[in-house]
C-alpha positions as YAML, in Angstrom:
chain: A
units: angstrom
residues:
- id: 1
  name: UNK
  ca: [3.47, 18.12, -15.62]
- id: 2
  name: UNK
  ca: [-0.27, 17.87, -16.16]
- id: 3
  name: UNK
  ca: [-1.37, 14.00, -14.82]
- id: 4
  name: UNK
  ca: [-4.43, 14.67, -16.99]
- id: 5
  name: UNK
  ca: [-2.77, 12.45, -20.01]
- id: 6
  name: UNK
  ca: [-3.06, 9.22, -17.86]
- id: 7
  name: UNK
  ca: [-4.70, 8.22, -15.28]
- id: 8
  name: UNK
  ca: [-2.40, 6.50, -13.11]
- id: 9
  name: UNK
  ca: [-5.02, 5.35, -9.89]
- id: 10
  name: UNK
  ca: [-7.44, 4.08, -13.15]
- id: 11
  name: UNK
  ca: [-4.47, 2.56, -14.76]
- id: 12
  name: UNK
  ca: [-3.44, 0.73, -11.88]
- id: 13
  name: UNK
  ca: [-7.32, -0.13, -10.40]
- id: 14
  name: UNK
  ca: [-7.40, -2.59, -13.86]
- id: 15
  name: UNK
  ca: [-8.18, -6.19, -12.84]
- id: 16
  name: UNK
  ca: [-5.46, -8.35, -13.13]
- id: 17
  name: UNK
  ca: [-2.40, -6.38, -13.96]
- id: 18
  name: UNK
  ca: [0.49, -7.81, -11.56]
- id: 19
  name: UNK
  ca: [3.15, -5.84, -10.34]
- id: 20
  name: UNK
  ca: [6.93, -7.01, -11.14]
- id: 21
  name: UNK
  ca: [8.03, -6.05, -7.32]
- id: 22
  name: UNK
  ca: [12.16, -5.68, -6.96]
- id: 23
  name: UNK
  ca: [14.01, -5.98, -3.91]
- id: 24
  name: UNK
  ca: [17.85, -7.31, -2.66]
- id: 25
  name: UNK
  ca: [18.51, -10.08, -0.13]
- id: 26
  name: UNK
  ca: [19.64, -9.90, 3.12]
- id: 27
  name: UNK
  ca: [22.95, -10.42, 1.41]
- id: 28
  name: UNK
  ca: [22.41, -7.67, -1.04]
- id: 29
  name: UNK
  ca: [21.59, -9.74, -4.15]
- id: 30
  name: UNK
  ca: [18.62, -8.28, -6.41]
- id: 31
  name: UNK
  ca: [15.23, -10.32, -5.61]
- id: 32
  name: UNK
  ca: [12.16, -9.82, -8.14]
- id: 33
  name: UNK
  ca: [8.69, -11.47, -8.53]
- id: 34
  name: UNK
  ca: [5.64, -11.02, -9.96]
- id: 35
  name: UNK
  ca: [2.90, -10.03, -7.38]
- id: 36
  name: UNK
  ca: [-0.90, -9.98, -7.20]
- id: 37
  name: UNK
  ca: [-2.07, -5.85, -5.54]
- id: 38
  name: UNK
  ca: [-4.54, -3.42, -5.07]
- id: 39
  name: UNK
  ca: [-3.47, 0.47, -4.62]
- id: 40
  name: UNK
  ca: [-5.42, 1.91, -1.96]
- id: 41
  name: UNK
  ca: [-5.54, 4.75, 0.37]
- id: 42
  name: UNK
  ca: [-1.86, 5.98, -1.15]
- id: 43
  name: UNK
  ca: [-0.08, 2.74, -0.83]
- id: 44
  name: UNK
  ca: [0.17, -0.90, -2.96]
- id: 45
  name: UNK
  ca: [-0.43, -3.95, -0.73]
- id: 46
  name: UNK
  ca: [0.67, -7.10, -1.06]
- id: 47
  name: UNK
  ca: [-0.06, -10.63, 0.07]
- id: 48
  name: UNK
  ca: [2.73, -13.12, 0.15]
- id: 49
  name: UNK
  ca: [3.46, -16.54, 2.10]
- id: 50
  name: UNK
  ca: [6.00, -17.17, 4.49]
- id: 51
  name: UNK
  ca: [8.13, -19.43, 3.66]
- id: 52
  name: UNK
  ca: [9.59, -21.95, 6.65]
- id: 53
  name: UNK
  ca: [13.67, -21.74, 6.73]
- id: 54
  name: UNK
  ca: [13.60, -19.81, 3.42]
- id: 55
  name: UNK
  ca: [14.53, -16.61, 2.98]
- id: 56
  name: UNK
  ca: [11.58, -14.38, 2.18]
- id: 57
  name: UNK
  ca: [13.46, -10.64, 0.60]
- id: 58
  name: UNK
  ca: [9.79, -9.08, 0.27]
- id: 59
  name: UNK
  ca: [8.95, -9.38, 4.11]
- id: 60
  name: UNK
  ca: [12.36, -8.40, 5.13]
- id: 61
  name: UNK
  ca: [12.43, -5.34, 3.04]
- id: 62
  name: UNK
  ca: [8.96, -4.73, 4.94]
- id: 63
  name: UNK
  ca: [10.00, -5.47, 8.34]
- id: 64
  name: UNK
  ca: [13.31, -3.65, 8.06]
- id: 65
  name: UNK
  ca: [11.12, -0.33, 6.06]
- id: 66
  name: UNK
  ca: [13.44, -0.85, 3.55]
- id: 67
  name: UNK
  ca: [12.73, 0.44, -0.24]
- id: 68
  name: UNK
  ca: [11.51, -1.58, -2.57]
- id: 69
  name: UNK
  ca: [10.86, -0.85, -6.19]
- id: 70
  name: UNK
  ca: [7.48, -1.66, -8.39]
- id: 71
  name: UNK
  ca: [6.38, -1.56, -11.97]
- id: 72
  name: UNK
  ca: [2.87, -2.25, -13.39]
- id: 73
  name: UNK
  ca: [2.41, -2.00, -16.82]
- id: 74
  name: UNK
  ca: [1.13, -3.50, -20.18]
- id: 75
  name: UNK
  ca: [2.69, -4.20, -23.28]
- id: 76
  name: UNK
  ca: [0.15, -4.90, -26.06]
- id: 77
  name: UNK
  ca: [1.78, -2.83, -29.36]
- id: 78
  name: UNK
  ca: [1.48, -0.81, -30.81]
- id: 79
  name: UNK
  ca: [-2.13, 0.33, -28.73]
- id: 80
  name: UNK
  ca: [-1.51, -0.17, -25.29]
- id: 81
  name: UNK
  ca: [2.24, 0.45, -23.84]
- id: 82
  name: UNK
  ca: [2.07, 2.41, -20.52]
- id: 83
  name: UNK
  ca: [4.03, 2.18, -17.56]
- id: 84
  name: UNK
  ca: [4.18, 3.21, -13.66]
- id: 85
  name: UNK
  ca: [7.15, 2.98, -11.97]
- id: 86
  name: UNK
  ca: [7.40, 3.19, -8.22]
- id: 87
  name: UNK
  ca: [9.99, 2.98, -5.61]
- id: 88
  name: UNK
  ca: [8.95, 3.67, -1.54]
- id: 89
  name: UNK
  ca: [9.38, 2.29, 1.48]
- id: 90
  name: UNK
  ca: [7.58, -0.99, 2.67]
- id: 91
  name: UNK
  ca: [6.27, -2.14, 6.11]
- id: 92
  name: UNK
  ca: [4.48, -4.86, 7.20]
- id: 93
  name: UNK
  ca: [0.58, -4.30, 7.89]
- id: 94
  name: UNK
  ca: [-1.67, -5.80, 10.30]
- id: 95
  name: UNK
  ca: [-4.19, -8.77, 8.84]
- id: 96
  name: UNK
  ca: [-7.03, -7.26, 6.70]
- id: 97
  name: UNK
  ca: [-8.57, -10.32, 5.54]
- id: 98
  name: UNK
  ca: [-11.01, -8.00, 3.77]
- id: 99
  name: UNK
  ca: [-8.27, -6.12, 1.89]
- id: 100
  name: UNK
  ca: [-6.15, -9.29, 1.08]
- id: 101
  name: UNK
  ca: [-9.67, -10.68, -0.32]
- id: 102
  name: UNK
  ca: [-9.90, -7.14, -2.66]
- id: 103
  name: UNK
  ca: [-6.08, -8.37, -3.76]
- id: 104
  name: UNK
  ca: [-7.31, -11.54, -5.33]
- id: 105
  name: UNK
  ca: [-10.72, -10.38, -6.22]
- id: 106
  name: UNK
  ca: [-8.79, -8.47, -8.79]
- id: 107
  name: UNK
  ca: [-7.16, -11.74, -10.51]
- id: 108
  name: UNK
  ca: [-9.06, -14.49, -9.56]
- id: 109
  name: UNK
  ca: [-12.97, -15.87, -11.37]
- id: 110
  name: UNK
  ca: [-15.10, -16.21, -8.11]
- id: 111
  name: UNK
  ca: [-14.15, -16.17, -4.39]
- id: 112
  name: UNK
  ca: [-14.30, -20.18, -2.64]
- id: 113
  name: UNK
  ca: [-14.17, -21.02, 1.02]
- id: 114
  name: UNK
  ca: [-10.51, -22.30, -0.34]
- id: 115
  name: UNK
  ca: [-9.69, -18.54, -1.12]
- id: 116
  name: UNK
  ca: [-11.21, -17.47, 2.03]
- id: 117
  name: UNK
  ca: [-9.45, -19.64, 4.18]
- id: 118
  name: UNK
  ca: [-5.80, -18.52, 2.32]
- id: 119
  name: UNK
  ca: [-6.80, -15.14, 3.06]
- id: 120
  name: UNK
  ca: [-6.93, -15.45, 6.34]
- id: 121
  name: UNK
  ca: [-4.31, -18.23, 6.51]
- id: 122
  name: UNK
  ca: [-1.20, -17.00, 9.04]
- id: 123
  name: UNK
  ca: [0.89, -18.63, 6.35]
- id: 124
  name: UNK
  ca: [1.32, -15.34, 4.51]
- id: 125
  name: UNK
  ca: [1.95, -11.25, 5.70]
- id: 126
  name: UNK
  ca: [0.03, -8.73, 4.72]
- id: 127
  name: UNK
  ca: [2.24, -5.69, 3.34]
- id: 128
  name: UNK
  ca: [2.45, -2.65, 1.91]
- id: 129
  name: UNK
  ca: [5.00, -0.25, 0.10]
- id: 130
  name: UNK
  ca: [4.75, 3.49, -0.09]
- id: 131
  name: UNK
  ca: [4.96, 5.14, -3.77]
- id: 132
  name: UNK
  ca: [6.91, 8.10, -2.62]
- id: 133
  name: UNK
  ca: [8.60, 8.43, -5.86]
- id: 134
  name: UNK
  ca: [8.27, 7.49, -9.61]
- id: 135
  name: UNK
  ca: [7.11, 7.76, -13.04]
- id: 136
  name: UNK
  ca: [4.21, 7.37, -15.42]
- id: 137
  name: UNK
  ca: [4.91, 7.12, -19.08]
- id: 138
  name: UNK
  ca: [2.71, 5.86, -22.06]
- id: 139
  name: UNK
  ca: [3.87, 5.39, -25.83]
- id: 140
  name: UNK
  ca: [0.31, 5.36, -28.01]
- id: 141
  name: UNK
  ca: [1.33, 4.43, -30.82]
- id: 142
  name: UNK
  ca: [4.76, 3.47, -29.71]
- id: 143
  name: UNK
  ca: [5.70, 7.04, -30.27]
- id: 144
  name: UNK
  ca: [7.01, 8.41, -26.96]
- id: 145
  name: UNK
  ca: [4.22, 10.16, -24.89]
- id: 146
  name: UNK
  ca: [4.50, 12.90, -22.00]
- id: 147
  name: UNK
  ca: [6.30, 11.45, -19.14]
- id: 148
  name: UNK
  ca: [4.87, 12.41, -15.48]
- id: 149
  name: UNK
  ca: [7.45, 11.85, -12.36]
- id: 150
  name: UNK
  ca: [7.05, 12.52, -8.93]
- id: 151
  name: UNK
  ca: [9.71, 13.12, -6.19]
- id: 152
  name: UNK
  ca: [7.69, 12.53, -3.25]
- id: 153
  name: UNK
  ca: [4.30, 11.53, -2.61]
- id: 154
  name: UNK
  ca: [2.43, 14.56, -2.42]
- id: 155
  name: UNK
  ca: [3.41, 14.89, -6.02]
- id: 156
  name: UNK
  ca: [2.72, 11.37, -7.10]
- id: 157
  name: UNK
  ca: [-0.89, 10.03, -8.71]
- id: 158
  name: UNK
  ca: [-2.11, 9.34, -4.55]
- id: 159
  name: UNK
  ca: [-1.40, 12.80, -3.52]
- id: 160
  name: UNK
  ca: [-3.88, 15.13, -2.69]
...
């Protein structure tokens, strides 16, 4: 399918759109959270707090290179209903304060020393996912639009 109907990379770059991220816990239960992200270098990047003694299913998934599912969507009918749904392996990343800052700058109105401290804190971990499979769809005027699907990273929105 021709991707031109829906600029997926441009959509993912729009400010303040959160991602719904899903995985499973160590016991196999579903875990779902809304997260801030940035789409760069063919991956979605997240910065997740470490909880003292509490389960961290998203970091556990990244630590184990397990699959996560991500959906970024708008829902302002009838004119703006768009979705990008992706699945792929997660992985832990080396702390990159500049990248973490780019994540937060998409959502906060102004950078401050408190945000700088938070970005550099060891109490949160940078991780990413590779959108290996997925789909993108838009519903103009609530009519079904064309669906762009990919089943490997090279065919996806970040592929060459």
